[in-house]
JSON list of C-alpha atoms in Angstrom, two decimals:
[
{"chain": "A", "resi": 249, "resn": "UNK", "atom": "CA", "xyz": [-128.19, 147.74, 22.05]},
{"chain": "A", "resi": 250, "resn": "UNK", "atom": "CA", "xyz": [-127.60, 149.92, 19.30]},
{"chain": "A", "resi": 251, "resn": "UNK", "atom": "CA", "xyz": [-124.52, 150.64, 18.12]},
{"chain": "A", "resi": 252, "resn": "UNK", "atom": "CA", "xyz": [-122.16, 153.79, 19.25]},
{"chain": "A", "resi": 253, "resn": "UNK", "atom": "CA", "xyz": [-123.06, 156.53, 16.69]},
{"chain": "A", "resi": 254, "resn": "UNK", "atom": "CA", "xyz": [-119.54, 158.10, 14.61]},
{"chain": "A", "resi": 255, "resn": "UNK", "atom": "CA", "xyz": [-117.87, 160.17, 16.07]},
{"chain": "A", "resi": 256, "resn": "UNK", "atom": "CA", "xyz": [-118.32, 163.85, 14.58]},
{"chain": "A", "resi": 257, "resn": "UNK", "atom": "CA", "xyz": [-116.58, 165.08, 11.36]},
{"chain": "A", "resi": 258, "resn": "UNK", "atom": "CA", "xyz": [-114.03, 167.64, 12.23]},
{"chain": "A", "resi": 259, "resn": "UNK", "atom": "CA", "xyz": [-113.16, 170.21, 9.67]},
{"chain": "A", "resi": 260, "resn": "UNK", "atom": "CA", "xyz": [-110.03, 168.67, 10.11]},
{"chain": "A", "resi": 261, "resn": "UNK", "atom": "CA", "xyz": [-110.78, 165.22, 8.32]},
{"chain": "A", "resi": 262, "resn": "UNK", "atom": "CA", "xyz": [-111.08, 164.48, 4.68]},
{"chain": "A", "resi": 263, "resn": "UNK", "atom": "CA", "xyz": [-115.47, 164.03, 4.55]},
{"chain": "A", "resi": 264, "resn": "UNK", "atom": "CA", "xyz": [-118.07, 163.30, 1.90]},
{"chain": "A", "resi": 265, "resn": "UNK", "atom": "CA", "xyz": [-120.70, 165.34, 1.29]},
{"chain": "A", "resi": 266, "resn": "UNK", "atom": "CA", "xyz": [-123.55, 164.10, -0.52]},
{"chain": "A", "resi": 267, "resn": "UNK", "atom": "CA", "xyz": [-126.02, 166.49, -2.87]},
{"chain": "A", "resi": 268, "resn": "UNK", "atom": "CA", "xyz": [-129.86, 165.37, -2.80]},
{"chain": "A", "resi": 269, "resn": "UNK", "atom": "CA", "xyz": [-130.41, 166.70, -6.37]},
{"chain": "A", "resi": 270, "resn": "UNK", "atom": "CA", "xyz": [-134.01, 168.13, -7.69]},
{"chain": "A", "resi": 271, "resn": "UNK", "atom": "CA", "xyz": [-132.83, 167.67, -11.47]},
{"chain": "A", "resi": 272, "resn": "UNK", "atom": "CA", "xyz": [-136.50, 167.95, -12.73]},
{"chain": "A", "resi": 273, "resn": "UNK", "atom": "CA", "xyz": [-139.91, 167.87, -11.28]},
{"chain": "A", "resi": 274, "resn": "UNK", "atom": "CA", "xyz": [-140.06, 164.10, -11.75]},
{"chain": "A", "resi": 275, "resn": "UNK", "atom": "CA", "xyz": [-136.63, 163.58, -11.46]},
{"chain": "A", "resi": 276, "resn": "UNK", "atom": "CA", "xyz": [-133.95, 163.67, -8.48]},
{"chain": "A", "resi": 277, "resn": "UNK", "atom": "CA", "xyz": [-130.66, 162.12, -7.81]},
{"chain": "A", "resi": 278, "resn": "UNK", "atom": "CA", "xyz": [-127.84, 162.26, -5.47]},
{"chain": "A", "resi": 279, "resn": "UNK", "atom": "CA", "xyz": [-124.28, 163.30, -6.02]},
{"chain": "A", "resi": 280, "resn": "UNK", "atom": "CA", "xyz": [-121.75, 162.24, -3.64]},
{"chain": "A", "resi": 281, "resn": "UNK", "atom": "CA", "xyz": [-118.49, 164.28, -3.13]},
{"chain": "A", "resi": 282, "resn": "UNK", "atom": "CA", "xyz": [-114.70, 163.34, -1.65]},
{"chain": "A", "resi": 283, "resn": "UNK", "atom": "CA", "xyz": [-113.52, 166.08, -0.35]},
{"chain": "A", "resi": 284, "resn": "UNK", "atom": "CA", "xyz": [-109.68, 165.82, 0.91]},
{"chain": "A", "resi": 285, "resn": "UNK", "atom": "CA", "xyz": [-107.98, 168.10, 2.57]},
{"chain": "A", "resi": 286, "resn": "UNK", "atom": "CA", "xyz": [-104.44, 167.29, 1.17]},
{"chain": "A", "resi": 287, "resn": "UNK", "atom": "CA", "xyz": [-105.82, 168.76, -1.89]},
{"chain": "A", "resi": 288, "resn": "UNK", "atom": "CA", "xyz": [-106.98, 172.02, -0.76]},
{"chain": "A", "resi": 289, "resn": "UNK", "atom": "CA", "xyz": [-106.74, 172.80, 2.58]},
{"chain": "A", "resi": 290, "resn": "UNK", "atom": "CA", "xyz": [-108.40, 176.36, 2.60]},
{"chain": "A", "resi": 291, "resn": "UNK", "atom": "CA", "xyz": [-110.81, 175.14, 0.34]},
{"chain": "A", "resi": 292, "resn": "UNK", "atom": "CA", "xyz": [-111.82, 171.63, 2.15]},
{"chain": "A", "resi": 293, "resn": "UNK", "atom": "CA", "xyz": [-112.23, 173.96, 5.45]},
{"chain": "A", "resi": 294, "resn": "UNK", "atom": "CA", "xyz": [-114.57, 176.52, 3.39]},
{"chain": "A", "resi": 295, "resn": "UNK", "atom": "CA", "xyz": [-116.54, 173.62, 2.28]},
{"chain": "A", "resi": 296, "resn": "UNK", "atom": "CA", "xyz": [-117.22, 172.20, 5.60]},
{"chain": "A", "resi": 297, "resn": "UNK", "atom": "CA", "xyz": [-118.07, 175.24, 7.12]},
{"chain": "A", "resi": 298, "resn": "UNK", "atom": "CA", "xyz": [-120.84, 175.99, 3.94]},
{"chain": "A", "resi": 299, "resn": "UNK", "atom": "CA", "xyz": [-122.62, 172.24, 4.68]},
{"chain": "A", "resi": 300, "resn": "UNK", "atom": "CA", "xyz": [-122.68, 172.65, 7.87]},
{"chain": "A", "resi": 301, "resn": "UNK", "atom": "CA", "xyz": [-124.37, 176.23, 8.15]},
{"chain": "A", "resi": 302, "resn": "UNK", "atom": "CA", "xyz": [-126.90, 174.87, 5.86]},
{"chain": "A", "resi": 303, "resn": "UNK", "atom": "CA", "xyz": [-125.73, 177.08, 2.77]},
{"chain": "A", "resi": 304, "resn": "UNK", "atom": "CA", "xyz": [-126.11, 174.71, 0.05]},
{"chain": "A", "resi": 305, "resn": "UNK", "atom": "CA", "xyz": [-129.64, 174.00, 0.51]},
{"chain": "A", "resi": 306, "resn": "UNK", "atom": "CA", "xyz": [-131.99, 175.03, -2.27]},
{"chain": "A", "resi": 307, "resn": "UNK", "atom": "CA", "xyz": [-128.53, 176.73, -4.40]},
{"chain": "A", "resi": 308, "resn": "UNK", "atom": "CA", "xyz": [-129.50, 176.32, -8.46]},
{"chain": "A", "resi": 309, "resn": "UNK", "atom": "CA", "xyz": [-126.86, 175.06, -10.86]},
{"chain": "A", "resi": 310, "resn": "UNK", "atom": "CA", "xyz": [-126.79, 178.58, -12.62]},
{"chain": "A", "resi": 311, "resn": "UNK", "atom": "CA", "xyz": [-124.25, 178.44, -15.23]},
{"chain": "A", "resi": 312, "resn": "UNK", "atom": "CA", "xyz": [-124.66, 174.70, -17.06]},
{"chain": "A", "resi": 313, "resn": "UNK", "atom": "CA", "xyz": [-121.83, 174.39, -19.78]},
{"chain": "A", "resi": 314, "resn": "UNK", "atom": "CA", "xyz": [-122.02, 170.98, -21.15]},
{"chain": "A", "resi": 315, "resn": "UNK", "atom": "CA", "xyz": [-118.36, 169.60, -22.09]},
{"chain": "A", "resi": 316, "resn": "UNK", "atom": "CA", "xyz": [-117.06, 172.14, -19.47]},
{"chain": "A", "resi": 317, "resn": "UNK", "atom": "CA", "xyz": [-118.72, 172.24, -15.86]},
{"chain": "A", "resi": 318, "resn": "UNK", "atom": "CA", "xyz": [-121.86, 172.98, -13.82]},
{"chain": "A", "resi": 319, "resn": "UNK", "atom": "CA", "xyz": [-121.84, 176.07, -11.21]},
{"chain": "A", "resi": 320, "resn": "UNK", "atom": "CA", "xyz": [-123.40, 176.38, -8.49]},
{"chain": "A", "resi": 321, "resn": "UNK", "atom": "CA", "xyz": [-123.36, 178.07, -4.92]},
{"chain": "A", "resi": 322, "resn": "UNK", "atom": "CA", "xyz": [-124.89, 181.28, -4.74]},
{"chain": "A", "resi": 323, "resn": "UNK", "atom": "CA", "xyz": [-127.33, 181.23, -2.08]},
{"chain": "A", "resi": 324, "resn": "UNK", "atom": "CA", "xyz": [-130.69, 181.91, -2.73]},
{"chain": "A", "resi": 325, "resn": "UNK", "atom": "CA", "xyz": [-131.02, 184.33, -0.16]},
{"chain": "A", "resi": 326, "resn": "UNK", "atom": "CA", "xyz": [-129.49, 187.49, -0.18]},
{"chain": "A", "resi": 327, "resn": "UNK", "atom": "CA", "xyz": [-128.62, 187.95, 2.49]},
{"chain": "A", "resi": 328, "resn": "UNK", "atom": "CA", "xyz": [-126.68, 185.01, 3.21]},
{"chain": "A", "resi": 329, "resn": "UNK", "atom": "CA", "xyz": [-125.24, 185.53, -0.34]},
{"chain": "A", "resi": 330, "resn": "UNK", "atom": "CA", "xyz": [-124.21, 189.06, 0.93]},
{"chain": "A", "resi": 331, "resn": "UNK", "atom": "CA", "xyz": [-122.67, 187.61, 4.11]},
{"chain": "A", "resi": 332, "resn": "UNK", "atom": "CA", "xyz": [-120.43, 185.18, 2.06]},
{"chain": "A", "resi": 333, "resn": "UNK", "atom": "CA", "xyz": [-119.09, 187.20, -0.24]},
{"chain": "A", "resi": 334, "resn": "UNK", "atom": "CA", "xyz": [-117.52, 189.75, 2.04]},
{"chain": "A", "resi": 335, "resn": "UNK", "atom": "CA", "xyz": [-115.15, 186.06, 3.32]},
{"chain": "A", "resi": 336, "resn": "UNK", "atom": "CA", "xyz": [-113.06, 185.82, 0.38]},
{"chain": "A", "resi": 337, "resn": "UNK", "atom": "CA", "xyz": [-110.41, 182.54, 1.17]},
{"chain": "A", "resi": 338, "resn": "UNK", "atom": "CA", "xyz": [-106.88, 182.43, 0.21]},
{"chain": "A", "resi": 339, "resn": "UNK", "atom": "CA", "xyz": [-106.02, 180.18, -2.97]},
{"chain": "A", "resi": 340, "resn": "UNK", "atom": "CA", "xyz": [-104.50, 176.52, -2.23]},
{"chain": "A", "resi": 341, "resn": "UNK", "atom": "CA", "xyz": [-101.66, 175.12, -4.63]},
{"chain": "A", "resi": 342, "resn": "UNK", "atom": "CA", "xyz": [-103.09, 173.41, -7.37]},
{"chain": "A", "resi": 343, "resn": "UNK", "atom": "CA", "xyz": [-102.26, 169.57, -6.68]},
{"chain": "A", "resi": 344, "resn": "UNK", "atom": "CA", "xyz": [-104.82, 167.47, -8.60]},
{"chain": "A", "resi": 345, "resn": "UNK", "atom": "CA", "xyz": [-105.82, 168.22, -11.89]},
{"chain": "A", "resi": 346, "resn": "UNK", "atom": "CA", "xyz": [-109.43, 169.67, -13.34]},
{"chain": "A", "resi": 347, "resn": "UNK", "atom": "CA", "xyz": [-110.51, 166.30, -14.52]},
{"chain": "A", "resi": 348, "resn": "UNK", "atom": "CA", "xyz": [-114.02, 165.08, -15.23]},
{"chain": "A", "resi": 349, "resn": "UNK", "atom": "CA", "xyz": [-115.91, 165.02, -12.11]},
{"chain": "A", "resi": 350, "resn": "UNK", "atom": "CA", "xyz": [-113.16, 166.83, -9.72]},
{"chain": "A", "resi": 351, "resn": "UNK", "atom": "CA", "xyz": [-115.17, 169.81, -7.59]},
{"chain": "A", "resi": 352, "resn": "UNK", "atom": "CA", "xyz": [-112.83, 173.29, -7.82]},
{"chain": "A", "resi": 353, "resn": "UNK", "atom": "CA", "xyz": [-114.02, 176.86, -6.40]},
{"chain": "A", "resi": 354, "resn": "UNK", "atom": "CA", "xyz": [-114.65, 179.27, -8.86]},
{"chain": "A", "resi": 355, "resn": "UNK", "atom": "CA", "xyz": [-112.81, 182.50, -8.64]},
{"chain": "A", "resi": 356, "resn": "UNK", "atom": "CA", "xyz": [-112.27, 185.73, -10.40]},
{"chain": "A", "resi": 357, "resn": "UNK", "atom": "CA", "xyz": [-108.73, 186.34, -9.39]},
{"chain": "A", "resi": 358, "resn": "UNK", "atom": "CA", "xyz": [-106.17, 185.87, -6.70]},
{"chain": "A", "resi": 359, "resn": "UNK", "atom": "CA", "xyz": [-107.70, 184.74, -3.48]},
{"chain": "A", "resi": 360, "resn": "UNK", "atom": "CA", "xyz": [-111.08, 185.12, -4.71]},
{"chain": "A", "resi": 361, "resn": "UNK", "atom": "CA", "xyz": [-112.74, 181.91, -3.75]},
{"chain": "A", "resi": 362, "resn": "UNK", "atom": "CA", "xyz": [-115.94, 182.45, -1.68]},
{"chain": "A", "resi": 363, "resn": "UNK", "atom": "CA", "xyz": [-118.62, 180.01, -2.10]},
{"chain": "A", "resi": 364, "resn": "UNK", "atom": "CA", "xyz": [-119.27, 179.40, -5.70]},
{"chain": "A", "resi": 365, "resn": "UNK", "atom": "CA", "xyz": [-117.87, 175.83, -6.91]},
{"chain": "A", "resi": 366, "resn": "UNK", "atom": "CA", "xyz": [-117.99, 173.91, -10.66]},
{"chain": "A", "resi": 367, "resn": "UNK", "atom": "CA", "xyz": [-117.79, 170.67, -11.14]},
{"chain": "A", "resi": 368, "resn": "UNK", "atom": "CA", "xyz": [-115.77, 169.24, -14.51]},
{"chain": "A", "resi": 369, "resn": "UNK", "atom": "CA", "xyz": [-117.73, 167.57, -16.96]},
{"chain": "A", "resi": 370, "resn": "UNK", "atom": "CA", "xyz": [-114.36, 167.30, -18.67]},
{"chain": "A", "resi": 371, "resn": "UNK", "atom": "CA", "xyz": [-110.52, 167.36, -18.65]},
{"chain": "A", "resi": 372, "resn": "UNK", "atom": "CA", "xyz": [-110.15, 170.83, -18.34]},
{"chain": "A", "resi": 373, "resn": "UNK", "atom": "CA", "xyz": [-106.45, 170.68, -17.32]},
{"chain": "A", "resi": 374, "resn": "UNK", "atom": "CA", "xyz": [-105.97, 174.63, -18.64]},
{"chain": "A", "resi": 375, "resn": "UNK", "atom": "CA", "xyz": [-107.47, 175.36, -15.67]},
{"chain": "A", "resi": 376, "resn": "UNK", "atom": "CA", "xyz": [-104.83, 174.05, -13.53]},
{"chain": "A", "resi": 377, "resn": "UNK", "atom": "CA", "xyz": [-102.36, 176.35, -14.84]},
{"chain": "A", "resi": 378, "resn": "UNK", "atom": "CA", "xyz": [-104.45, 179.39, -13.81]},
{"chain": "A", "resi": 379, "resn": "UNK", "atom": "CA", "xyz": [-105.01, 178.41, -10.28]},
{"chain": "A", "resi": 380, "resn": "UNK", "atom": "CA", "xyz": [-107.82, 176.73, -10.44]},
{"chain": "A", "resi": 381, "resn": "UNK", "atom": "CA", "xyz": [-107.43, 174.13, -7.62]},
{"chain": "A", "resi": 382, "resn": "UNK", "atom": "CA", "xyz": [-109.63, 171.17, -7.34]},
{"chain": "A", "resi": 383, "resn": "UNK", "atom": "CA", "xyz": [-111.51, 170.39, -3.65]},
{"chain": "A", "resi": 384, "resn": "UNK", "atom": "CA", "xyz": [-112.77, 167.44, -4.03]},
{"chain": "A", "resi": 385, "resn": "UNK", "atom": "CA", "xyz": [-113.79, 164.52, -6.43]},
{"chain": "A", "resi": 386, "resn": "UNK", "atom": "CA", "xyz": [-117.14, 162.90, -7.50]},
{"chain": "A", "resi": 387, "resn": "UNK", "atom": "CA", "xyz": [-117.34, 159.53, -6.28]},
{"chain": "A", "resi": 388, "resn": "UNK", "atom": "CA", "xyz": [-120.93, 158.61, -7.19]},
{"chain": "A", "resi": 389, "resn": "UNK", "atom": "CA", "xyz": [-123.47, 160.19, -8.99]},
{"chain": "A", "resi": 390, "resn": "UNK", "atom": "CA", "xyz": [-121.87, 161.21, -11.86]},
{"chain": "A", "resi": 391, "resn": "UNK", "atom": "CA", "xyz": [-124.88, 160.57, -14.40]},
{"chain": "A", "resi": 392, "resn": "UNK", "atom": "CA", "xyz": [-127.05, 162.80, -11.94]},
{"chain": "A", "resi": 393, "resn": "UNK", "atom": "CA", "xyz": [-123.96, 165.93, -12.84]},
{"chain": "A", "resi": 394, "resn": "UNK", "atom": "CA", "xyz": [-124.53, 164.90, -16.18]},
{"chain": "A", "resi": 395, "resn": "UNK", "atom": "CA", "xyz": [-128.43, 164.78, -15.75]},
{"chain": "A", "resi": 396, "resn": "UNK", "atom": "CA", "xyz": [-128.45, 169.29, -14.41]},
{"chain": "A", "resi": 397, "resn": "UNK", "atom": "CA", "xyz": [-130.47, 171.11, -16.86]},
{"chain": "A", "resi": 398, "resn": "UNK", "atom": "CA", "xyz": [-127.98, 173.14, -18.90]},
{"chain": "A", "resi": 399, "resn": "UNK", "atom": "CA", "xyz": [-130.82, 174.65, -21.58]},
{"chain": "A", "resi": 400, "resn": "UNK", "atom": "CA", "xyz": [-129.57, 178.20, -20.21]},
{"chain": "A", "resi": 401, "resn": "UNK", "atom": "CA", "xyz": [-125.97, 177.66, -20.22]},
{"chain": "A", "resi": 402, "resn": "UNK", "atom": "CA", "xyz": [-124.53, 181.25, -18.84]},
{"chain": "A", "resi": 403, "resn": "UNK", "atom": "CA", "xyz": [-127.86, 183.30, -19.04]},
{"chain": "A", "resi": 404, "resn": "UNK", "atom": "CA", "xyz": [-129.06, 184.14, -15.55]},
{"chain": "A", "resi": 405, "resn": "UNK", "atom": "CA", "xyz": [-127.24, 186.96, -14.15]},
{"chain": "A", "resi": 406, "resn": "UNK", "atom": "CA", "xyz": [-124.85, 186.32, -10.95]},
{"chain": "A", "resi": 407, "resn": "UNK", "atom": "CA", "xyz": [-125.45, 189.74, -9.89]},
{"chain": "A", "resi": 408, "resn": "UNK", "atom": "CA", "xyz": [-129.05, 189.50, -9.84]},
{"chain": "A", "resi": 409, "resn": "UNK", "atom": "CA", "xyz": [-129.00, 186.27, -8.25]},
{"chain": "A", "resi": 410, "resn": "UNK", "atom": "CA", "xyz": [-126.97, 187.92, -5.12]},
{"chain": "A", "resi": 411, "resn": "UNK", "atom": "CA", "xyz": [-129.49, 190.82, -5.28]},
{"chain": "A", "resi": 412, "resn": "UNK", "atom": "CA", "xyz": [-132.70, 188.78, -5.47]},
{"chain": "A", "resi": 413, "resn": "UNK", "atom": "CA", "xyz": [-131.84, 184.75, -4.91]},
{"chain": "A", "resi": 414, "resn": "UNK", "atom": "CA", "xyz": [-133.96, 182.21, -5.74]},
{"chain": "A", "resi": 415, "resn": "UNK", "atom": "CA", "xyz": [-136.97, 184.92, -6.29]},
{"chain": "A", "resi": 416, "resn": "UNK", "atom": "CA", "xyz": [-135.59, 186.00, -9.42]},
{"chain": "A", "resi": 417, "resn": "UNK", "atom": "CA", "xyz": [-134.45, 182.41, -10.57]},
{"chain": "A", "resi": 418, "resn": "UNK", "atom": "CA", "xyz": [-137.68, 180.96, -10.09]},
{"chain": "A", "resi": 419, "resn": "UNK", "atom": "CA", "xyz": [-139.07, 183.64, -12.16]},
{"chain": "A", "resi": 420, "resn": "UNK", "atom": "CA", "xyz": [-136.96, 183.33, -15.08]},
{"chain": "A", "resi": 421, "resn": "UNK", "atom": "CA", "xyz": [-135.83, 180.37, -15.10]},
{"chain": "A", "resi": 422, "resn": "UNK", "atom": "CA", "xyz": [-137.08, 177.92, -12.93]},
{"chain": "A", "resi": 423, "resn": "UNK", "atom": "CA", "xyz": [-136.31, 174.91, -14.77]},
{"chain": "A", "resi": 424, "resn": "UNK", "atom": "CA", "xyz": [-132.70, 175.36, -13.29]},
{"chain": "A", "resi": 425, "resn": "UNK", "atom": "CA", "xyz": [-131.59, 171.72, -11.30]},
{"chain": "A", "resi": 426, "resn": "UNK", "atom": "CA", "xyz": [-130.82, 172.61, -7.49]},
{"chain": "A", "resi": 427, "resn": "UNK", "atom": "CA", "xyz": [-129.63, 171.18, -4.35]},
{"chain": "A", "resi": 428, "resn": "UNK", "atom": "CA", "xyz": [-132.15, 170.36, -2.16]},
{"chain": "A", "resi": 429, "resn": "UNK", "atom": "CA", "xyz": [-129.62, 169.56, 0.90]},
{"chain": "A", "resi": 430, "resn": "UNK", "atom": "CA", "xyz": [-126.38, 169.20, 1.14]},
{"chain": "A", "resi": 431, "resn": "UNK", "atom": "CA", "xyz": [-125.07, 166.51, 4.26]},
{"chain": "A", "resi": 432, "resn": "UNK", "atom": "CA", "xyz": [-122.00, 165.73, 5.72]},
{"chain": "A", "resi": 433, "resn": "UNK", "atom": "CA", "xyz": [-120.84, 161.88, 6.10]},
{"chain": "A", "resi": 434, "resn": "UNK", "atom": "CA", "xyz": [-117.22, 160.21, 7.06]},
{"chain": "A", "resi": 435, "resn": "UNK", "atom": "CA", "xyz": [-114.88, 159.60, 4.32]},
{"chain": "A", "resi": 436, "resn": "UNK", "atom": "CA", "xyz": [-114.48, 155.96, 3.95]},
{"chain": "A", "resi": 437, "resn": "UNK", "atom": "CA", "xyz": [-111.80, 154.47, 5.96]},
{"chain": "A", "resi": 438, "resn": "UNK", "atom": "CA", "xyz": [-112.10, 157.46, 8.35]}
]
């Protein structure tokens, strides 16, 4: 018989998530995420509840700064977009540091974070002191981060990505890297 299939991830455990990556049209990869709840709390629960409504599928890496970080998570559809960004989260104490390949919400002030994450390319232990609080940690992968386009660096426009998604991505830039899912696995030694 087969064996007993795990038992389901509760928002309550620490979980991995992994990215399936489109980086280019010949090109895809997977980035696998840690995400601990000891870490960020808040954040850890926001994050579960975004891969498991689906949100992450087909997001664009929209803001590539090589030697900084990669954005990403504004949906490309509007709608949901709209929906998430009326659920602000409070911030969690910063207690692991912005190092290269640790996964922090993005925010633009005090209990700001919604759905919009970076990960590190570098030490970018400033951040720490302004709140910044780190979610989770790349475990594998990390040459697929290092792979997202970044020939646009900041030039598409967050607010017309929440107005018009992917639709106005694709138009203007559609060589942007994405996620094409985003899925939800045990942490080891769950």
């Amino acid at each position: 018989p087969a064996p007993p299939p795990p038992p389901p991830i509760k928002p309550s455990d620490d979980f991995v998530v992994d990215l399936d990556v489109h980086l280019s049209p010949d090109t895809k990869g997977v980035i696998s995420i840690l995400f601990k709840r000891e870490w960020a709390p808040l954040g850890v629960d926001r994050i579960h509840q975004l891969v498991t409504s689906g949100f992450f599928d087909g997001v664009r890496f929209f803001r590539v700064l090589k030697g900084f970080m990669a954005q990403f998570g504004i949906s490309g559809d509007p709608a949901v977009s709209s929906k998430w960004t009326k659920l602000p989260i409070k911030d969690d104490p910063v207690v692991e540091s912005n190092r290269r390949g640790m996964v922090t919400f993005a925010m633009a002030g005090k209990h700001s974070r919604t759905t919009q994450l970076f990960i590190n390319y570098a030490n970018n232990l400033f951040l720490d002191k302004q709140g910044f609080s780190p979610v989770g940690k790349v475990v594998a992968g990390m040459d697929v981060v290092d792979g997202i386009y970044a020939g646009h660096k900041e030039k598409p426009n967050q607010g017309l990505i929440q107005a018009k998604g992917n639709k106005y991505l694709d138009a203007e830039f559609p060589e942007l890297s994405y996620i094409i899912s985003a899925t939800l696995k045990p942490a080891p030694n769950r």
